Amino acid sequence: MSHNLVEIEEDLQYIAVASKRSDFDHALIRLVLSTLADEEEILNLTRRDLAISGGTFSVYLRRAGRSRKAPIDERTYLSLKKISEGLSGRERIFKLSRSEIDDIIARHSPEGRIYNLTGLRKAVKRILEDNLLGRSFDELDDMGFEELCDFMGEFHPMFSGMWDLDDDDVAYEYFMMLSERHGISEVSEMSELSGESEERIERLMGRKWYLNYLDLPSE
């Protein structure tokens, strides 16, 4: 995909928000977005791999011959905890085939820009690489856990909440993106896609229109 970084980030935000319609799908997608987990790491994940220490959330990801401790944001941690309730500590959270993982990601992708696991991981990698200031992406593997937490907290949009809609300005930009890039302008459609109430969407769009109107130069 030869898309610019702004388009890529908008795509990933679209996928993150759209997947909220399913707790299971949302947790899977948040895991990939926040850690770049590959197929083996996803399938090996168990409830006991989720950890919190001193307010820092993390997940242990395991594959043949290698394991790593990756920071995750609080919302991803809570999403994974929620869907794994009732499972034993050793029971796998995601009992999926590769095609099922790809189908879940594709189902929540924007129309005409379908992602799979490989594409989603590459997209996140491109965003993070842009903040490595010319350094190799492999250098992330050499960072200690605390250094990696600091890097992700500063440069990963999911850790800063920029792919969620809690903040009014972030939500407004998201709804404008739906309208301008995807031709979704009906408030009911925006509400169905995002899970946000029609009342909030109308309030946000109306408020921003009014503020923008006030900023117009007078004749």
CSV table of C-alpha atoms in Angstrom, one decimal:
chain,number,residue,atom,x,y,z
A,1,MET,CA,0.0,0.0,0.0
A,2,SER,CA,1.6,3.3,-1.1
A,3,HIS,CA,-0.5,5.6,1.2
A,4,ASN,CA,0.9,8.5,3.2
A,5,LEU,CA,1.2,8.4,6.9
A,6,VAL,CA,-1.9,10.5,7.5
A,7,GLU,CA,-4.1,8.1,5.5
A,8,ILE,CA,-2.5,5.1,7.2
A,9,GLU,CA,-3.2,6.6,10.7
A,10,GLU,CA,-6.8,7.4,9.7
A,11,ASP,CA,-7.3,3.8,8.4
A,12,LEU,CA,-6.0,2.4,11.7
A,13,GLN,CA,-8.2,4.7,13.7
A,14,TYR,CA,-11.2,3.7,11.6
A,15,ILE,CA,-10.5,0.0,12.2
A,16,ALA,CA,-9.9,0.5,16.0
A,17,VAL,CA,-13.2,2.4,16.3
A,18,ALA,CA,-15.3,0.2,14.0
A,19,SER,CA,-14.2,-3.0,15.8
A,20,LYS,CA,-15.8,-1.7,19.1
A,21,ARG,CA,-19.0,-3.3,17.9
A,22,SER,CA,-17.6,-6.7,19.0
A,23,ASP,CA,-15.6,-7.0,22.3
A,24,PHE,CA,-13.7,-10.0,20.9
A,25,ASP,CA,-12.8,-8.4,17.6
A,26,HIS,CA,-11.9,-5.1,19.4
A,27,ALA,CA,-9.5,-6.9,21.8
A,28,LEU,CA,-7.8,-8.8,19.0
A,29,ILE,CA,-7.3,-5.7,16.9
A,30,ARG,CA,-6.1,-3.5,19.9
A,31,LEU,CA,-3.6,-6.3,20.7
A,32,VAL,CA,-2.1,-6.1,17.2
A,33,LEU,CA,-2.2,-2.3,17.0
A,34,SER,CA,-0.5,-1.8,20.4
A,35,THR,CA,2.1,-4.6,20.2
A,36,LEU,CA,2.4,-5.7,16.5
A,37,ALA,CA,1.7,-9.2,17.7
A,38,ASP,CA,2.2,-11.8,15.0
A,39,GLU,CA,0.0,-14.9,14.4
A,40,GLU,CA,2.0,-17.2,16.7
A,41,GLU,CA,2.0,-14.6,19.5
A,42,ILE,CA,-1.7,-14.0,19.2
A,43,LEU,CA,-2.5,-17.7,19.3
A,44,ASN,CA,-0.2,-18.4,22.3
A,45,LEU,CA,-1.7,-15.6,24.4
A,46,THR,CA,-3.3,-16.7,27.7
A,47,ARG,CA,-4.9,-14.8,30.6
A,48,ARG,CA,-1.8,-15.3,32.8
A,49,ASP,CA,0.2,-13.3,30.2
A,50,LEU,CA,-1.7,-10.1,31.1
A,51,ALA,CA,0.1,-8.1,33.8
A,52,ILE,CA,-0.1,-4.8,35.6
A,53,SER,CA,2.6,-3.4,37.9
A,54,GLY,CA,2.7,0.1,39.3
A,55,GLY,CA,0.1,1.4,37.0
A,56,THR,CA,2.0,0.0,33.9
A,57,PHE,CA,0.1,-2.5,31.7
A,58,SER,CA,1.9,-5.2,29.8
A,59,VAL,CA,1.5,-8.5,28.0
A,60,TYR,CA,3.9,-11.4,27.6
A,61,LEU,CA,4.0,-12.5,23.9
A,62,ARG,CA,5.4,-16.0,23.2
A,63,ARG,CA,6.6,-17.7,20.0
A,64,ALA,CA,9.0,-20.6,19.3
A,65,GLY,CA,12.4,-19.7,20.8
A,66,ARG,CA,11.4,-16.3,21.9
A,67,SER,CA,9.2,-14.4,24.3
A,68,ARG,CA,8.9,-10.7,24.9
A,69,LYS,CA,7.2,-8.3,27.4
A,70,ALA,CA,5.3,-5.6,25.5
A,71,PRO,CA,3.6,-2.5,27.0
A,72,ILE,CA,0.0,-2.0,26.3
A,73,ASP,CA,-2.4,0.8,27.0
A,74,GLU,CA,-5.0,0.5,29.8
A,75,ARG,CA,-8.0,0.1,27.4
A,76,THR,CA,-6.3,-2.8,25.6
A,77,TYR,CA,-5.5,-4.4,28.9
A,78,LEU,CA,-9.1,-4.1,30.0
A,79,SER,CA,-10.4,-5.4,26.6
A,80,LEU,CA,-8.3,-8.5,26.9
A,81,LYS,CA,-9.3,-9.1,30.5
A,82,LYS,CA,-13.0,-8.8,29.6
A,83,ILE,CA,-13.0,-11.4,26.8
A,84,SER,CA,-10.8,-13.8,28.8
A,85,GLU,CA,-13.1,-13.9,31.9
A,86,GLY,CA,-13.9,-17.5,32.7
A,87,LEU,CA,-10.8,-18.9,31.0
A,88,SER,CA,-8.2,-20.7,33.0
A,89,GLY,CA,-4.7,-19.1,33.3
A,90,ARG,CA,-3.3,-21.4,30.7
A,91,GLU,CA,-6.2,-21.5,28.2
A,92,ARG,CA,-5.6,-19.6,25.0
A,93,ILE,CA,-7.7,-16.4,24.6
A,94,PHE,CA,-7.7,-16.5,20.8
A,95,LYS,CA,-8.6,-19.9,19.3
A,96,LEU,CA,-8.5,-18.8,15.7
A,97,SER,CA,-7.0,-19.8,12.3
A,98,ARG,CA,-4.9,-17.3,10.4
A,99,SER,CA,-7.8,-16.8,7.9
A,100,GLU,CA,-10.2,-16.1,10.8
A,101,ILE,CA,-7.8,-13.4,12.1
A,102,ASP,CA,-7.6,-11.9,8.6
A,103,ASP,CA,-11.4,-12.0,8.3
A,104,ILE,CA,-11.9,-10.1,11.6
A,105,ILE,CA,-9.5,-7.4,10.5
A,106,ALA,CA,-11.0,-7.1,7.0
A,107,ARG,CA,-14.5,-6.9,8.4
A,108,HIS,CA,-13.7,-3.7,10.2
A,109,SER,CA,-11.5,-2.1,7.5
A,110,PRO,CA,-12.7,0.9,5.5
A,111,GLU,CA,-14.4,0.2,2.2
A,112,GLY,CA,-11.8,-0.2,-0.6
A,113,ARG,CA,-8.9,-0.3,1.9
A,114,ILE,CA,-9.1,-3.9,3.2
A,115,TYR,CA,-6.4,-4.9,5.7
A,116,ASN,CA,-5.3,-8.3,7.0
A,117,LEU,CA,-2.9,-9.2,9.8
A,118,THR,CA,0.2,-8.6,7.7
A,119,GLY,CA,-1.1,-5.2,6.4
A,120,LEU,CA,-2.1,-4.1,9.9
A,121,ARG,CA,1.3,-4.8,11.4
A,122,LYS,CA,3.1,-3.1,8.5
A,123,ALA,CA,0.9,0.0,8.9
A,124,VAL,CA,1.7,0.3,12.6
A,125,LYS,CA,5.4,-0.3,11.8
A,126,ARG,CA,5.4,2.6,9.3
A,127,ILE,CA,3.9,5.0,11.9
A,128,LEU,CA,6.5,4.0,14.5
A,129,GLU,CA,9.4,4.1,12.1
A,130,ASP,CA,8.6,7.7,11.3
A,131,ASN,CA,9.4,8.5,14.9
A,132,LEU,CA,12.7,6.6,15.1
A,133,LEU,CA,14.6,9.4,13.4
A,134,GLY,CA,16.3,7.2,10.9
A,135,ARG,CA,17.1,4.4,13.3
A,136,SER,CA,16.3,0.8,12.3
A,137,PHE,CA,12.9,-0.5,13.5
A,138,ASP,CA,14.8,-3.5,14.9
A,139,GLU,CA,16.2,-1.2,17.6
A,140,LEU,CA,12.9,-1.4,19.3
A,141,ASP,CA,13.8,-5.0,20.2
A,142,ASP,CA,16.9,-3.7,21.9
A,143,MET,CA,15.1,-1.2,24.1
A,144,GLY,CA,14.6,-2.1,27.7
A,145,PHE,CA,11.0,-2.3,28.9
A,146,GLU,CA,10.9,1.1,30.6
A,147,GLU,CA,12.5,2.8,27.5
A,148,LEU,CA,10.0,1.0,25.3
A,149,CYS,CA,7.1,2.2,27.5
A,150,ASP,CA,8.4,5.8,27.2
A,151,PHE,CA,8.7,5.5,23.4
A,152,MET,CA,5.2,4.0,23.0
A,153,GLY,CA,3.6,6.5,25.3
A,154,GLU,CA,5.1,9.4,23.4
A,155,PHE,CA,4.8,8.2,19.8
A,156,HIS,CA,2.1,5.5,19.5
A,157,PRO,CA,-1.4,7.0,18.9
A,158,MET,CA,-3.2,4.2,20.7
A,159,PHE,CA,-1.2,4.9,23.9
A,160,SER,CA,-2.1,8.6,23.8
A,161,GLY,CA,-5.7,7.9,23.1
A,162,MET,CA,-5.6,9.4,19.6
A,163,TRP,CA,-7.4,6.3,18.2
A,164,ASP,CA,-10.2,6.5,20.7
A,165,LEU,CA,-13.0,9.0,20.8
A,166,ASP,CA,-13.0,10.2,24.4
A,167,ASP,CA,-11.6,13.6,23.6
A,168,ASP,CA,-14.0,15.9,21.8
A,169,ASP,CA,-11.5,17.3,19.4
A,170,VAL,CA,-10.3,13.8,18.4
A,171,ALA,CA,-13.9,12.7,17.9
A,172,TYR,CA,-14.7,15.7,15.8
A,173,GLU,CA,-11.7,15.0,13.5
A,174,TYR,CA,-12.7,11.4,13.2
A,175,PHE,CA,-16.3,12.3,12.2
A,176,MET,CA,-14.9,14.8,9.7
A,177,MET,CA,-12.7,12.1,8.3
A,178,LEU,CA,-15.7,9.8,7.9
A,179,SER,CA,-17.5,12.5,5.9
A,180,GLU,CA,-14.6,13.8,3.8
A,181,ARG,CA,-12.8,10.5,3.0
A,182,HIS,CA,-15.5,7.9,3.2
A,183,GLY,CA,-18.6,9.9,2.2
A,184,ILE,CA,-20.4,9.0,5.5
A,185,SER,CA,-22.3,12.1,6.4
A,186,GLU,CA,-25.5,10.8,7.9
A,187,VAL,CA,-25.4,11.0,11.7
A,188,SER,CA,-27.1,7.7,12.1
A,189,GLU,CA,-24.4,6.0,10.0
A,190,MET,CA,-21.6,7.7,12.0
A,191,SER,CA,-23.3,6.5,15.2
A,192,GLU,CA,-23.7,2.9,14.0
A,193,LEU,CA,-20.0,2.8,12.9
A,194,SER,CA,-18.5,4.4,16.0
A,195,GLY,CA,-20.9,3.4,18.7
A,196,GLU,CA,-21.2,7.0,19.8
A,197,SER,CA,-24.7,8.5,20.3
A,198,GLU,CA,-26.3,10.6,17.6
A,199,GLU,CA,-26.7,13.3,20.2
A,200,ARG,CA,-23.0,13.5,20.9
A,201,ILE,CA,-22.2,13.6,17.2
A,202,GLU,CA,-24.7,16.3,16.5
A,203,ARG,CA,-23.4,18.3,19.4
A,204,LEU,CA,-19.8,18.0,18.3
A,205,MET,CA,-20.4,18.8,14.6
A,206,GLY,CA,-22.7,21.7,15.5
A,207,ARG,CA,-20.3,23.2,18.0
A,208,LYS,CA,-17.3,23.0,15.7
A,209,TRP,CA,-19.3,24.5,12.8
A,210,TYR,CA,-20.2,27.4,15.0
A,211,LEU,CA,-16.7,28.0,16.2
A,212,ASN,CA,-15.3,27.8,12.7
A,213,TYR,CA,-18.0,30.3,11.6
A,214,LEU,CA,-16.8,32.7,14.3
A,215,ASP,CA,-13.2,32.4,13.0
A,216,LEU,CA,-14.2,33.5,9.4
A,217,PRO,CA,-12.8,36.9,8.5
A,218,SER,CA,-15.5,39.6,8.5
A,219,GLU,CA,-16.3,41.4,5.3
